[in-house]
């Protein structure tokens, strides 16, 4: 049985016959989020796109304020983009970096980020980690002192397995060494606390915040605003002459309806109490791993979180299953969907090429996960 709050999360969404175990890919929008986006889109057709956007300025500003609060930056430090990937590319070209500079990452780093670093001409160094892949906070100061990278890039919540990095403690250690920190919050936003002291962070609204697709964001801490080198046209610079330089990172031709939808989704997240949502998601992860522990032919990848006085992290709602009998994970994912209407993710090694050796089946329920959902998945995995 779900308690009333988590039951409400499901009740606030369109009814579905699917079992949704893929929030780490994209969460399900609430009816309020969908209506807000649709109403705005209609208003564009009624009043004119730019008139509608001007009318909605207060809502967009409110979204900026709410997101800034989550990242603990100033509201003018938020720029809307289309995705986490788009955000990183924008940031990498705007950040004061030179070709050949070094970025230090954990082995669990999201694969496409490594490609983005290579595209920017950066060298990648390996942060010291323990045997679970969690950043080793004892070894970090020595690593930073020995060969300081241009910046450390951390993905606090990994995509492919239940791994939560001690982002705030890493940021503190980096700042102690004078090294800036960038954070990929694609899986962290709406999942764990993202106010970790990063110099720049970015993410997407569509996963754990359950906003519409196609809306990402960048959050930049105040001391970096004037050091950014945004690739903006003279026309944009003139239009934003009085604004924060961070707004020059924003995509100005955009799916504004999605941003309006995200405003509604973030309002709902805040009303649900972020701390309660985080605790619930950590519990959902534990519940999922326990429910799937005995499924023959699959091994539940253990959770890796930081413990100890500094840097202890909450759990992840993401579960990964390793095939033990040579199952084709993509085919299993397809079968679960076609035959059981269960939505999961086949996570191929390209997601984390520095540590993954084979594909994993990812299971990522949201707060409304009921024991029956997991029983259905366990039974479907057994059925061949
Ligand atoms: C850790 C991580 N970083 C980045 C991304 C890319 O996000 P987007 O699809 O919004 O570009 C993802 C997407 O799954 C992710 O899990």
Coordinates of C-alpha atoms and ligand atoms in Angstrom, one line a residue:
X1 CA 0.0 0.0 0.0
X2 CA 1.2 3.5 -0.8
X3 CA 0.7 6.3 1.6
X4 CA -1.5 9.1 0.5
X5 CA 1.2 11.4 -0.7
X6 CA 2.8 8.9 -3.0
X7 CA -0.6 7.6 -4.2
X8 CA -1.4 11.2 -5.1
X9 CA 1.7 11.4 -7.3
X10 CA 0.2 8.7 -9.4
X11 CA -3.4 10.0 -9.2
X12 CA -2.2 13.4 -10.5
X13 CA -0.9 11.8 -13.7
X14 CA -2.9 10.5 -16.7
X15 CA -4.2 6.9 -16.0
X16 CA -2.0 4.3 -17.7
X17 CA -1.9 0.6 -18.2
X18 CA 1.9 0.7 -18.4
X19 CA 4.2 0.0 -15.4
X20 CA 6.7 2.9 -15.5
X21 CA 10.1 1.9 -14.3
X22 CA 12.1 4.4 -16.4
X23 CA 12.1 7.7 -14.6
X24 CA 15.8 7.9 -15.1
X25 CA 15.0 8.2 -18.8
X26 CA 12.0 10.5 -18.5
X27 CA 9.4 10.9 -15.7
X28 CA 5.7 11.1 -16.3
X29 CA 4.3 14.6 -16.4
X30 CA 1.4 15.4 -14.1
X31 CA -1.9 16.6 -15.6
X32 CA -1.2 20.1 -14.2
X33 CA 2.1 20.2 -16.0
X34 CA 0.6 19.0 -19.3
X35 CA -2.3 21.5 -19.0
X36 CA 0.1 24.4 -18.2
X37 CA 2.2 23.6 -21.3
X38 CA -0.8 23.1 -23.5
X39 CA -2.6 26.2 -22.4
X40 CA 0.5 28.3 -23.0
X41 CA 1.0 26.7 -26.5
X42 CA -2.6 27.6 -27.3
X43 CA -2.1 31.1 -26.1
X44 CA 0.8 31.5 -28.5
X45 CA -1.6 30.7 -31.3
X46 CA -4.1 33.2 -30.0
X47 CA -2.0 36.2 -28.9
X48 CA 1.1 35.6 -31.0
X49 CA 4.2 33.6 -29.8
X50 CA 6.2 36.6 -28.6
X51 CA 3.2 38.3 -27.0
X52 CA 2.4 35.1 -25.1
X53 CA 6.0 34.8 -23.9
X54 CA 5.9 38.4 -22.6
X55 CA 2.6 37.7 -20.8
X56 CA 4.2 34.6 -19.3
X57 CA 7.3 36.4 -18.1
X58 CA 6.3 36.2 -14.5
X59 CA 5.8 32.4 -14.7
X60 CA 9.2 32.0 -16.4
X61 CA 10.9 34.2 -13.8
X62 CA 9.2 32.2 -11.1
X63 CA 10.6 29.0 -12.6
X64 CA 14.1 30.6 -12.6
X65 CA 13.7 31.5 -9.0
X66 CA 12.6 28.0 -7.9
X67 CA 15.4 26.3 -9.9
X68 CA 17.9 28.8 -8.5
X69 CA 16.8 27.9 -5.0
X70 CA 17.3 24.2 -5.7
X71 CA 20.9 24.8 -7.0
X72 CA 21.6 27.6 -4.4
X73 CA 22.6 30.1 -7.1
X74 CA 21.0 33.5 -7.8
X75 CA 18.0 33.5 -10.1
X76 CA 20.0 35.3 -12.8
X77 CA 22.4 32.4 -12.7
X78 CA 19.9 30.1 -14.4
X79 CA 19.8 29.7 -18.2
X80 CA 17.2 27.5 -19.9
X81 CA 18.4 25.1 -22.6
X82 CA 17.0 22.0 -24.3
X83 CA 18.8 19.2 -22.5
X84 CA 21.7 18.3 -20.2
X85 CA 23.8 17.6 -23.2
X86 CA 23.1 20.9 -24.8
X87 CA 23.9 22.6 -21.5
X88 CA 27.3 20.9 -21.2
X89 CA 28.3 21.8 -24.8
X90 CA 27.2 25.5 -24.1
X91 CA 29.1 25.6 -20.9
X92 CA 32.3 24.0 -22.2
X93 CA 32.6 26.7 -24.9
X94 CA 31.7 29.5 -22.6
X95 CA 33.9 28.5 -19.7
X96 CA 37.5 29.9 -19.6
X97 CA 39.2 26.8 -20.8
X98 CA 42.0 26.2 -23.3
X99 CA 42.6 23.3 -25.6
X100 CA 44.7 20.7 -23.8
X101 CA 43.4 21.6 -20.3
X102 CA 42.6 18.7 -18.1
X103 CA 39.2 17.7 -16.6
X104 CA 39.2 15.2 -13.8
X105 CA 36.2 12.7 -13.7
X106 CA 35.2 9.6 -11.9
X107 CA 35.3 6.3 -13.8
X108 CA 31.4 6.3 -13.6
X109 CA 31.2 9.5 -15.8
X110 CA 28.4 9.6 -18.3
X111 CA 29.9 8.5 -21.7
X112 CA 28.6 11.4 -23.9
X113 CA 30.2 13.9 -21.5
X114 CA 33.6 12.3 -22.2
X115 CA 32.9 12.8 -25.9
X116 CA 32.0 16.4 -25.2
X117 CA 35.3 16.9 -23.4
X118 CA 37.2 15.3 -26.3
X119 CA 35.4 17.6 -28.7
X120 CA 36.5 20.6 -26.7
X121 CA 40.1 19.4 -26.8
X122 CA 40.3 18.5 -23.1
X123 CA 42.4 15.8 -21.6
X124 CA 40.6 13.5 -19.1
X125 CA 42.2 12.5 -15.8
X126 CA 40.8 10.0 -13.3
X127 CA 39.7 11.1 -9.9
X128 CA 40.7 8.8 -7.1
X129 CA 37.8 6.5 -6.2
X130 CA 37.3 3.6 -3.8
X131 CA 36.5 0.1 -5.0
X132 CA 32.8 1.0 -5.4
X133 CA 33.6 3.9 -7.7
X134 CA 32.8 6.6 -5.0
X135 CA 35.2 9.5 -5.0
X136 CA 37.8 8.9 -2.3
X137 CA 37.6 12.0 -0.1
X138 CA 40.8 11.1 1.7
X139 CA 42.9 10.9 -1.5
X140 CA 41.2 13.8 -3.2
X141 CA 43.2 16.7 -1.7
X142 CA 46.5 15.0 -2.5
X143 CA 45.4 14.3 -6.1
X144 CA 44.3 18.0 -6.6
X145 CA 47.6 19.3 -5.1
X146 CA 49.8 17.0 -7.2
X147 CA 48.4 18.0 -10.6
X148 CA 45.5 20.4 -10.4
X149 CA 43.1 19.9 -13.3
X150 CA 41.4 22.9 -15.0
X151 CA 38.2 21.7 -13.4
X152 CA 36.7 18.6 -11.8
X153 CA 33.5 17.3 -13.4
X154 CA 31.2 15.2 -11.3
X155 CA 28.0 13.3 -12.1
X156 CA 26.6 13.0 -8.5
X157 CA 23.9 10.4 -9.5
X158 CA 25.1 7.9 -12.1
X159 CA 22.8 6.9 -14.9
X160 CA 23.6 3.2 -15.2
X161 CA 23.8 1.9 -11.6
X162 CA 22.9 3.0 -8.1
X163 CA 25.8 5.3 -7.3
X164 CA 25.6 8.6 -5.5
X165 CA 28.8 10.7 -5.2
X166 CA 29.5 13.0 -2.3
X167 CA 29.1 16.1 -4.4
X168 CA 29.2 18.7 -1.6
X169 CA 32.3 17.3 0.0
X170 CA 34.0 17.0 -3.5
X171 CA 33.2 20.6 -4.2
X172 CA 34.5 21.7 -0.8
X173 CA 37.8 19.8 -1.4
X174 CA 38.2 21.3 -4.9
X175 CA 37.5 24.8 -3.7
X176 CA 40.1 24.2 -1.0
X177 CA 42.6 23.5 -3.8
X178 CA 41.4 26.4 -6.0
X179 CA 39.9 24.0 -8.6
X180 CA 36.4 24.8 -10.0
X181 CA 33.7 22.1 -10.1
X182 CA 31.1 21.4 -12.7
X183 CA 28.2 19.1 -11.9
X184 CA 26.1 17.0 -14.3
X185 CA 22.8 17.0 -12.4
X186 CA 20.8 15.2 -15.1
X187 CA 20.0 12.3 -12.7
X188 CA 20.4 14.3 -9.5
X189 CA 17.9 17.1 -10.0
X190 CA 14.7 16.2 -8.2
X191 CA 16.4 13.1 -6.9
X192 CA 19.1 14.3 -4.4
X193 CA 20.1 17.7 -3.1
X194 CA 21.8 19.6 -5.9
X195 CA 22.8 22.6 -3.8
X196 CA 26.3 21.2 -3.5
X197 CA 28.4 24.3 -4.0
X198 CA 29.3 23.6 -7.7
X199 CA 30.6 26.5 -9.7
X200 CA 28.4 25.4 -12.6
X201 CA 25.8 22.7 -12.8
X202 CA 23.3 21.6 -15.4
X203 CA 20.6 19.1 -15.9
X204 CA 17.2 18.4 -17.5
X205 CA 13.7 18.8 -16.1
X206 CA 12.2 15.7 -17.7
X207 CA 13.6 13.0 -15.4
X208 CA 13.0 13.1 -11.7
X209 CA 11.3 16.5 -11.8
X210 CA 8.9 15.0 -14.3
X211 CA 8.8 18.1 -16.4
X212 CA 8.2 18.1 -20.2
X213 CA 10.8 16.8 -22.6
X214 CA 13.1 19.3 -24.3
X215 CA 13.9 21.6 -21.3
X216 CA 17.3 21.7 -19.8
X217 CA 19.1 24.2 -17.7
X218 CA 22.4 25.6 -16.6
X219 CA 23.1 27.0 -13.1
X220 CA 26.2 29.2 -12.7
X221 CA 27.5 30.6 -9.4
X222 CA 27.9 34.3 -9.2
X223 CA 31.7 34.6 -9.1
X224 CA 31.8 33.0 -12.6
X225 CA 29.3 35.2 -14.4
X226 CA 31.7 37.7 -15.7
X227 CA 34.3 35.1 -16.6
X228 CA 32.0 33.4 -19.1
X229 CA 32.6 33.7 -22.8
X230 CA 29.2 33.1 -24.2
X231 CA 29.0 32.5 -28.0
X232 CA 26.2 35.1 -28.4
X233 CA 25.6 37.3 -31.4
X234 CA 25.9 41.1 -31.3
X235 CA 22.1 41.2 -31.6
X236 CA 21.7 39.0 -28.5
X237 CA 24.3 41.0 -26.6
X238 CA 22.4 44.2 -27.4
X239 CA 19.1 42.6 -26.4
X240 CA 20.5 41.4 -23.1
X241 CA 22.9 44.2 -22.4
X242 CA 21.5 44.9 -18.9
X243 CA 21.0 41.2 -18.0
X244 CA 23.3 38.7 -16.3
X245 CA 25.8 37.2 -18.8
X246 CA 24.4 33.8 -17.9
X247 CA 21.3 34.7 -19.9
X248 CA 23.5 34.7 -23.0
X249 CA 23.9 31.0 -22.5
X250 CA 20.2 30.5 -22.8
X251 CA 18.6 29.4 -26.1
X252 CA 16.3 32.2 -27.0
X253 CA 14.3 30.5 -29.7
X254 CA 12.9 27.7 -27.6
X255 CA 10.0 25.5 -26.7
X256 CA 8.6 28.0 -24.2
X257 CA 5.6 25.8 -23.5
X258 CA 8.0 23.2 -22.1
X259 CA 9.5 25.8 -19.8
X260 CA 6.0 26.8 -18.6
X261 CA 5.3 23.1 -18.0
X262 CA 8.6 22.8 -16.1
X263 CA 7.5 25.7 -13.9
X264 CA 4.4 23.7 -12.9
X265 CA 6.4 20.5 -12.3
X266 CA 8.9 22.3 -10.1
X267 CA 6.0 23.9 -8.1
X268 CA 4.6 20.5 -7.5
X269 CA 8.0 19.1 -6.5
X270 CA 8.5 21.9 -4.0
X271 CA 4.9 21.4 -2.7
X272 CA 5.7 17.7 -2.2
X273 CA 8.7 18.7 0.1
X274 CA 12.0 17.9 -1.7
X275 CA 13.5 16.3 1.4
X276 CA 10.5 13.9 1.6
X277 CA 10.8 13.1 -2.1
X278 CA 14.5 12.4 -1.7
X279 CA 14.0 10.1 1.2
X280 CA 11.2 8.3 -0.6
X281 CA 13.3 7.9 -3.7
X282 CA 16.2 6.4 -1.7
X283 CA 13.7 4.0 -0.1
X284 CA 12.2 3.1 -3.5
X285 CA 15.7 2.2 -4.6
X286 CA 16.2 -0.1 -1.6
X287 CA 12.7 -1.6 -2.1
X288 CA 13.4 -2.3 -5.8
X289 CA 16.8 -4.0 -5.1
X290 CA 15.3 -6.1 -2.4
X291 CA 12.3 -7.1 -4.5
X292 CA 14.5 -8.2 -7.4
X293 CA 17.4 -9.8 -5.4
X294 CA 16.1 -13.3 -5.9
X295 CA 15.2 -13.2 -9.6
X296 CA 17.0 -16.1 -11.2
X297 CA 19.5 -15.2 -14.0
X298 CA 20.0 -11.6 -12.8
X299 CA 22.3 -10.0 -10.3
X300 CA 21.3 -6.8 -8.6
X301 CA 24.2 -4.4 -8.8
X302 CA 24.8 -3.2 -5.2
X303 CA 24.3 0.4 -4.2
X304 CA 27.4 2.6 -3.9
X305 CA 27.0 5.6 -1.7
X306 CA 29.4 7.6 0.4
X307 CA 29.3 7.0 4.1
X308 CA 31.2 8.5 7.0
X309 CA 31.2 11.8 8.8
X310 CA 31.9 14.0 5.7
X311 CA 30.1 13.4 2.5
X312 CA 27.5 10.8 3.4
X313 CA 25.0 10.6 0.6
X314 CA 21.4 9.4 0.4
X315 CA 20.5 6.5 -1.8
X316 CA 19.6 6.3 -5.5
X317 CA 16.2 5.2 -6.9
X318 CA 18.1 3.6 -9.8
X319 CA 18.5 -0.2 -9.8
X320 CA 20.7 -2.1 -12.3
X321 CA 20.3 -5.8 -13.1
X322 CA 23.3 -7.7 -14.6
X323 CA 22.4 -10.6 -16.9
X324 CA 24.0 -13.8 -15.7
X325 CA 22.9 -16.2 -18.4
X326 CA 23.9 -14.2 -21.5
X327 CA 20.5 -12.6 -21.9
X328 CA 20.3 -9.9 -24.6
X329 CA 19.3 -6.9 -22.4
X330 CA 17.9 -4.9 -25.3
X331 CA 15.7 -7.9 -26.3
X332 CA 14.6 -8.3 -22.7
X333 CA 13.7 -4.7 -22.4
X334 CA 11.7 -5.0 -25.7
X335 CA 9.9 -8.1 -24.4
X336 CA 9.0 -6.5 -21.1
X337 CA 7.4 -3.6 -23.0
X338 CA 5.7 -5.6 -25.7
X339 CA 4.4 -8.5 -23.6
X340 CA 3.9 -6.9 -20.2
X341 CA 3.7 -3.1 -20.8
X342 CA 6.6 -2.6 -18.4
X343 CA 8.9 0.3 -19.3
X344 CA 12.5 -0.2 -18.4
X345 CA 15.9 0.8 -20.0
X346 CA 18.6 -1.2 -21.6
X347 CA 21.8 0.5 -20.5
X348 CA 24.6 -0.2 -22.9
X349 CA 28.3 0.2 -21.9
X350 CA 28.6 3.5 -23.9
X351 CA 26.8 5.1 -21.0
X352 CA 29.8 4.8 -18.8
X353 CA 32.6 3.4 -20.9
X354 CA 35.3 3.9 -18.3
X355 CA 33.7 1.3 -16.0
X356 CA 30.9 -0.7 -17.7
X357 CA 31.9 -4.0 -19.2
X358 CA 28.5 -5.1 -20.4
X359 CA 24.9 -4.0 -20.7
X360 CA 22.6 -3.7 -17.7
X361 CA 18.8 -3.6 -17.4
X362 CA 17.9 -0.4 -15.6
X363 CA 14.9 -0.1 -13.4
X364 CA 14.0 3.4 -12.1
X365 CA 10.6 3.8 -10.5
X366 CA 9.4 7.1 -9.1
X367 CA 7.9 7.8 -5.7
X368 CA 4.6 6.0 -6.6
X369 CA 6.4 2.6 -7.0
X370 CA 4.1 0.0 -5.4
X371 CA 5.2 -3.5 -4.4
X372 CA 2.9 -4.9 -7.0
X373 CA 4.9 -3.1 -9.8
X374 CA 8.1 -4.8 -8.7
X375 CA 6.3 -8.2 -8.3
X376 CA 5.0 -7.8 -11.9
X377 CA 8.6 -7.0 -13.1
X378 CA 10.0 -10.0 -11.2
X379 CA 7.4 -12.3 -12.7
X380 CA 7.8 -10.9 -16.2
X381 CA 11.6 -11.4 -16.0
X382 CA 11.0 -15.1 -15.1
X383 CA 8.5 -15.7 -17.9
X384 CA 10.4 -16.6 -21.1
Ligands
LIG1 C1 24.0 11.4 -16.0 C2 23.5 11.9 -17.3 N1 24.0 13.0 -17.9 C3 23.5 13.5 -19.0 C4 22.4 12.9 -19.6 C5 22.0 13.5 -20.9 O1 20.8 14.2 -20.7 P1 20.0 14.8 -21.9 O2 19.3 13.6 -22.6 O3 19.0 15.7 -21.3 O4 20.9 15.5 -22.8 C6 21.8 11.8 -19.0 C7 20.6 11.2 -19.7 O5 20.2 10.2 -19.4 C8 22.4 11.3 -17.9 O6 21.8 10.2 -17.3

